[in-house]
Amino acid sequence: MLNRILPEKKRSWPARSLLVLPLLAGMMAALPPQPAEAQGTGLGAAGELVDPNILRVCADPSNMPFTDKSGEGFENKLAELVAEKTGRKSVAYTWFPSVMGFVRNTLSAHRCDIIMGYAQGGEAVQSTNAYYRSAYVLVYPKGSDIAGVETIEDPKLKGKRLGVVERTPPTANMAENKLLRTAKIYPLAVDTRVTESMAERMFKDMKAGTIDAAIMWGPMVGYYAKKMNADVMLVPLVKEKAGERMAYRITMGVRRSDQEWKRTLNKVIRKNQDQINKLLLDYNVPLIDEQDKPITQ
């Protein structure tokens, strides 16, 4: 979703697109949001306009591994967990593509009450506490001479054909180190209903030898590496010494007026963090703690 991202120490724009979540572009930008099923708005705690019986989720209908209309994304599964823990009877979705106006046409319009994945510090919504932290990842075939690289500034990357999505944080660091000259740039805005995600395409290009390695948002790398049974190495880029930070805390986004709802969700996150971690690890999300150490269980 096109929400605003605030990296932990330095601001980057625009938001969730920087995490390389596939965008539905072109004519879809003009489409109205599809109505959610069984979506009656009621008064929640403290008079907030949060439905007390149904977890109303704002989501992209074609954005794996995050959300999908089939319910197969990890944020779909997380929504089911949140519904259960908050006493909701069911989950209902307002589907809207990941384009400019997402928040305005969903959460802000009171068509739904929560965005399951939102980078901490976004200006358009109020963030809960983070429920996971991940980073951009360098991915390359096992046995590659890139082995041992941990930062974008490593001299071993000079002259390599690196895949990267346009206008994402790694491109700034790559430009600083003159790596864009030999890079293959993939489009940010794609309609994933009719074409494969850029993450999937990069894995195919790596296998074909079109690129030597790629730099992608961690959850996408992990998911497609597992799905495609790729024999690769994943290196979270948490040791960058300059330029854009590569690590982000991910929260749930709610309206700024919904303070009690935020507190409720914070309690759910705190009490169920182990279960949330297990869910994310099942999707091969590279989780890191606040000291940049991997979380494996």
Coordinates of C-alpha atoms in Angstrom, one line a residue:
M1 CA 0.0 0.0 0.0
L2 CA 1.2 3.5 -0.7
N3 CA 1.5 4.6 2.9
R4 CA 4.3 6.7 4.2
I5 CA 7.5 5.1 5.5
L6 CA 9.8 6.6 8.0
P7 CA 13.0 4.5 8.3
E8 CA 14.3 4.3 11.7
K9 CA 16.7 7.2 11.4
K10 CA 16.2 8.8 8.0
R11 CA 13.0 9.6 6.1
S12 CA 12.4 8.1 2.7
W13 CA 9.4 8.6 0.3
P14 CA 7.0 7.3 -0.7
A15 CA 5.9 4.8 1.8
R16 CA 5.0 1.2 1.4
S17 CA 6.1 1.3 -2.2
L18 CA 9.6 1.6 -0.9
L19 CA 9.1 -1.8 0.6
V20 CA 8.6 -3.1 -2.9
L21 CA 5.0 -4.2 -2.3
P22 CA 3.6 -4.6 -5.8
L23 CA 1.5 -1.7 -7.0
L24 CA -1.6 -2.0 -9.2
A25 CA -1.2 0.8 -11.7
G26 CA -2.8 2.3 -14.8
M27 CA -6.5 2.1 -15.0
M28 CA -6.8 0.4 -11.6
A29 CA -5.9 3.7 -10.0
A30 CA -9.3 5.1 -11.1
L31 CA -11.4 2.2 -9.9
P32 CA -13.6 2.7 -6.8
P33 CA -12.9 0.4 -3.8
Q34 CA -14.9 -2.8 -3.8
P35 CA -17.3 -3.0 -0.9
A36 CA -16.5 -5.4 2.0
E37 CA -18.7 -8.2 2.8
A38 CA -21.0 -7.9 5.9
Q39 CA -19.6 -4.5 6.8
G40 CA -21.9 -2.7 9.2
T41 CA -20.3 0.1 11.1
G42 CA -21.0 0.2 14.8
L43 CA -19.7 2.1 17.8
G44 CA -16.7 0.5 19.5
A45 CA -15.0 1.3 22.8
A46 CA -15.0 5.0 23.8
G47 CA -17.4 5.9 21.1
E48 CA -14.9 5.1 18.3
L49 CA -16.3 4.2 14.9
V50 CA -14.7 0.7 15.0
D51 CA -17.0 -2.2 14.3
P52 CA -17.2 -4.3 17.5
N53 CA -18.3 -7.5 15.8
I54 CA -16.4 -7.7 12.5
L55 CA -12.7 -7.1 11.9
R56 CA -12.9 -4.7 8.9
V57 CA -9.6 -4.8 7.0
C58 CA -8.3 -2.5 4.3
A59 CA -6.2 -4.5 1.9
D60 CA -4.9 -5.0 -1.6
P61 CA -6.6 -7.9 -3.4
S62 CA -3.4 -9.1 -5.2
N63 CA -0.4 -8.5 -3.1
M64 CA 1.3 -11.8 -2.1
P65 CA 2.8 -12.6 0.3
F66 CA 1.0 -9.9 2.2
T67 CA -2.7 -10.0 1.2
D68 CA -4.7 -11.7 -1.5
K69 CA -8.4 -12.0 -2.2
S70 CA -7.9 -15.8 -1.8
G71 CA -6.9 -15.2 1.9
E72 CA -3.5 -16.8 1.4
G73 CA -1.3 -13.9 2.5
F74 CA 0.3 -13.7 5.9
E75 CA -1.5 -10.5 6.7
N76 CA -4.8 -12.4 5.9
K77 CA -3.8 -15.0 8.4
L78 CA -2.8 -12.3 10.9
A79 CA -6.2 -10.7 10.5
E80 CA -7.9 -13.9 11.4
L81 CA -5.7 -14.1 14.6
V82 CA -6.5 -10.5 15.5
A83 CA -10.2 -11.1 15.0
E84 CA -10.1 -14.1 17.3
K85 CA -8.2 -12.3 20.0
T86 CA -10.4 -9.2 19.9
G87 CA -13.7 -11.2 20.0
R88 CA -14.7 -10.4 16.5
K89 CA -17.0 -13.0 14.8
S90 CA -15.4 -12.7 11.3
V91 CA -13.1 -10.8 9.0
A92 CA -14.4 -8.5 6.2
Y93 CA -12.3 -6.7 3.6
T94 CA -12.5 -3.5 1.7
W95 CA -10.3 -4.2 -1.3
F96 CA -8.4 -1.4 -2.9
P97 CA -5.2 -1.5 -5.1
S98 CA -1.9 -0.3 -3.7
V99 CA -2.0 3.1 -5.4
M100 CA -2.1 6.7 -4.2
G101 CA -5.3 7.3 -2.3
F102 CA -5.4 3.9 -0.6
V103 CA -5.7 5.3 2.9
R104 CA -8.0 8.1 1.9
N105 CA -10.4 5.7 0.2
T106 CA -10.4 3.0 2.8
L107 CA -9.4 3.7 6.4
S108 CA -10.0 7.4 6.4
A109 CA -13.4 6.9 4.7
H110 CA -14.4 4.5 7.6
R111 CA -14.8 1.7 5.1
C112 CA -12.6 -0.5 7.3
D113 CA -10.8 -0.2 10.6
I114 CA -7.3 -1.5 10.2
I115 CA -4.4 -1.9 7.8
M116 CA -2.5 -5.0 8.7
G117 CA 0.9 -4.0 7.5
Y118 CA 2.1 -0.4 7.8
A119 CA 5.7 0.9 8.2
Q120 CA 6.2 2.7 11.5
G121 CA 6.1 6.5 11.3
G122 CA 3.7 6.8 8.4
E123 CA 2.0 10.2 8.5
A124 CA -1.4 9.1 7.0
V125 CA -2.4 6.8 9.9
Q126 CA -1.7 6.1 13.5
S127 CA 0.6 3.1 14.0
T128 CA 0.4 0.5 16.7
N129 CA 3.5 -1.0 18.2
A130 CA 5.6 -2.9 15.7
Y131 CA 4.7 -6.6 15.3
Y132 CA 7.8 -7.4 13.2
R133 CA 11.0 -5.9 11.9
S134 CA 12.7 -6.8 8.7
A135 CA 15.1 -5.4 6.1
Y136 CA 16.0 -5.3 2.5
V137 CA 17.9 -8.4 1.6
L138 CA 20.7 -9.2 -0.8
V139 CA 20.0 -12.5 -2.5
Y140 CA 22.4 -14.5 -4.7
P141 CA 22.8 -18.1 -5.9
K142 CA 24.8 -20.4 -3.6
G143 CA 28.4 -20.8 -4.8
S144 CA 28.5 -17.2 -6.2
D145 CA 31.6 -15.2 -5.9
I146 CA 29.4 -12.6 -4.1
A147 CA 29.6 -14.8 -1.0
G148 CA 30.6 -12.9 2.1
V149 CA 29.1 -9.5 0.9
E150 CA 27.1 -7.8 3.7
T151 CA 26.8 -4.2 2.5
I152 CA 26.0 -2.5 -0.7
E153 CA 29.3 -0.7 -0.6
D154 CA 31.3 -3.9 -0.7
P155 CA 33.8 -3.8 -3.7
K156 CA 32.8 -7.3 -4.7
L157 CA 29.6 -5.8 -6.1
K158 CA 31.4 -3.6 -8.6
G159 CA 30.5 -4.5 -12.1
K160 CA 27.9 -7.0 -11.0
R161 CA 24.4 -7.2 -12.6
L162 CA 22.2 -6.5 -9.6
G163 CA 18.4 -6.5 -9.9
V164 CA 16.5 -3.8 -8.0
V165 CA 13.1 -2.2 -8.1
E166 CA 13.1 1.4 -9.1
R167 CA 12.7 4.2 -6.5
T168 CA 13.3 1.9 -3.5
P169 CA 15.8 2.7 -0.8
P170 CA 18.6 0.4 -2.1
T171 CA 18.7 2.4 -5.3
A172 CA 20.0 5.4 -3.5
N173 CA 22.8 3.4 -1.9
M174 CA 23.6 1.7 -5.2
A175 CA 23.8 5.1 -6.9
E176 CA 26.2 6.3 -4.3
N177 CA 28.4 3.3 -5.0
K178 CA 28.0 3.6 -8.8
L179 CA 26.3 0.2 -9.0
L180 CA 23.3 1.4 -11.1
R181 CA 25.5 1.5 -14.2
T182 CA 25.4 -2.3 -14.5
A183 CA 22.1 -2.9 -12.6
K184 CA 18.8 -4.1 -14.1
I185 CA 16.0 -1.9 -12.9
Y186 CA 12.6 -3.4 -12.5
P187 CA 9.4 -1.4 -12.5
L188 CA 7.7 -0.4 -9.3
A189 CA 4.2 -0.2 -10.6
V190 CA 2.9 -3.5 -11.9
D191 CA -0.6 -5.0 -12.1
T192 CA -0.1 -8.3 -10.3
R193 CA -3.5 -9.6 -11.5
V194 CA -2.1 -10.0 -15.0
T195 CA 1.7 -10.3 -14.5
E196 CA 4.1 -11.9 -12.1
S197 CA 5.5 -9.8 -9.2
M198 CA 8.9 -8.2 -9.7
A199 CA 10.3 -10.5 -6.9
E200 CA 9.3 -13.6 -8.8
R201 CA 10.7 -12.2 -12.1
M202 CA 14.0 -11.4 -10.4
F203 CA 14.4 -15.0 -9.1
K204 CA 13.7 -16.3 -12.7
D205 CA 16.3 -13.8 -14.1
M206 CA 18.8 -14.9 -11.5
K207 CA 18.3 -18.6 -12.4
A208 CA 18.7 -17.7 -16.1
G209 CA 21.9 -15.8 -15.4
T210 CA 20.4 -12.5 -16.6
I211 CA 21.3 -10.9 -13.2
D212 CA 24.0 -12.0 -10.7
A213 CA 22.0 -11.0 -7.6
A214 CA 19.1 -8.9 -6.4
I215 CA 18.2 -6.6 -3.6
M216 CA 14.6 -6.8 -2.5
W217 CA 12.3 -6.3 0.6
G218 CA 12.9 -9.2 3.0
P219 CA 9.4 -10.7 3.2
M220 CA 9.1 -10.9 -0.6
V221 CA 12.6 -12.4 -0.9
G222 CA 11.9 -15.0 1.7
Y223 CA 8.5 -16.0 0.4
Y224 CA 9.5 -16.4 -3.3
A225 CA 12.8 -18.1 -2.4
K226 CA 10.7 -20.8 -0.6
K227 CA 7.9 -20.9 -3.1
M228 CA 10.3 -21.3 -6.0
N229 CA 12.6 -23.7 -4.1
A230 CA 15.5 -21.4 -5.0
D231 CA 19.1 -22.5 -4.0
V232 CA 20.1 -19.0 -2.8
M233 CA 21.7 -17.1 0.1
L234 CA 19.7 -14.4 1.8
V235 CA 21.7 -11.6 3.5
P236 CA 19.7 -8.9 5.4
L237 CA 21.4 -5.5 4.7
V238 CA 21.6 -4.4 8.3
K239 CA 25.3 -3.2 8.2
E240 CA 25.0 -0.2 5.9
K241 CA 27.3 2.5 7.2
A242 CA 25.9 5.4 5.1
G243 CA 22.9 6.3 3.0
E244 CA 19.4 4.9 3.5
R245 CA 18.7 2.5 6.3
M246 CA 17.5 -0.8 5.1
A247 CA 15.5 -2.0 8.2
Y248 CA 11.9 -1.1 9.0
R249 CA 9.5 -1.8 11.8
I250 CA 6.1 -2.9 10.6
T251 CA 2.9 -2.0 12.5
M252 CA -0.8 -2.1 12.1
G253 CA -2.4 1.2 10.9
V254 CA -5.5 2.7 12.4
R255 CA -7.2 6.1 12.4
R256 CA -5.7 8.7 14.6
S257 CA -9.0 9.1 16.4
D258 CA -9.1 5.5 17.5
Q259 CA -6.9 5.5 20.6
E260 CA -8.7 2.7 22.4
W261 CA -8.6 0.5 19.3
K262 CA -4.9 1.1 19.1
R263 CA -4.4 0.1 22.8
T264 CA -6.4 -3.1 22.2
L265 CA -4.2 -4.0 19.2
N266 CA -1.1 -3.3 21.1
K267 CA -2.3 -5.7 23.8
V268 CA -3.0 -8.4 21.1
I269 CA 0.5 -7.9 19.7
R270 CA 2.2 -8.1 23.1
K271 CA 0.3 -11.2 24.3
N272 CA 0.7 -13.1 21.0
Q273 CA 4.1 -12.1 19.7
D274 CA 5.4 -15.7 19.7
Q275 CA 2.4 -16.8 17.6
I276 CA 2.9 -13.9 15.2
N277 CA 6.5 -14.7 14.8
K278 CA 5.7 -18.3 14.0
L279 CA 3.2 -17.2 11.4
L280 CA 5.7 -14.9 9.7
L281 CA 8.5 -17.5 9.8
D282 CA 6.1 -20.0 8.1
Y283 CA 6.1 -17.6 5.2
N284 CA 9.9 -17.4 5.4
V285 CA 9.9 -13.7 6.4
P286 CA 13.5 -12.7 7.5
L287 CA 12.8 -11.4 11.0
I288 CA 15.4 -9.3 12.9
D289 CA 15.3 -8.0 16.4
E290 CA 16.3 -4.5 17.6
Q291 CA 19.9 -5.5 17.7
D292 CA 19.7 -6.7 14.0
K293 CA 20.0 -10.3 15.1
P294 CA 17.9 -12.9 13.2
I295 CA 14.8 -14.3 14.9
T296 CA 14.5 -17.9 14.0
Q297 CA 11.7 -19.2 16.3

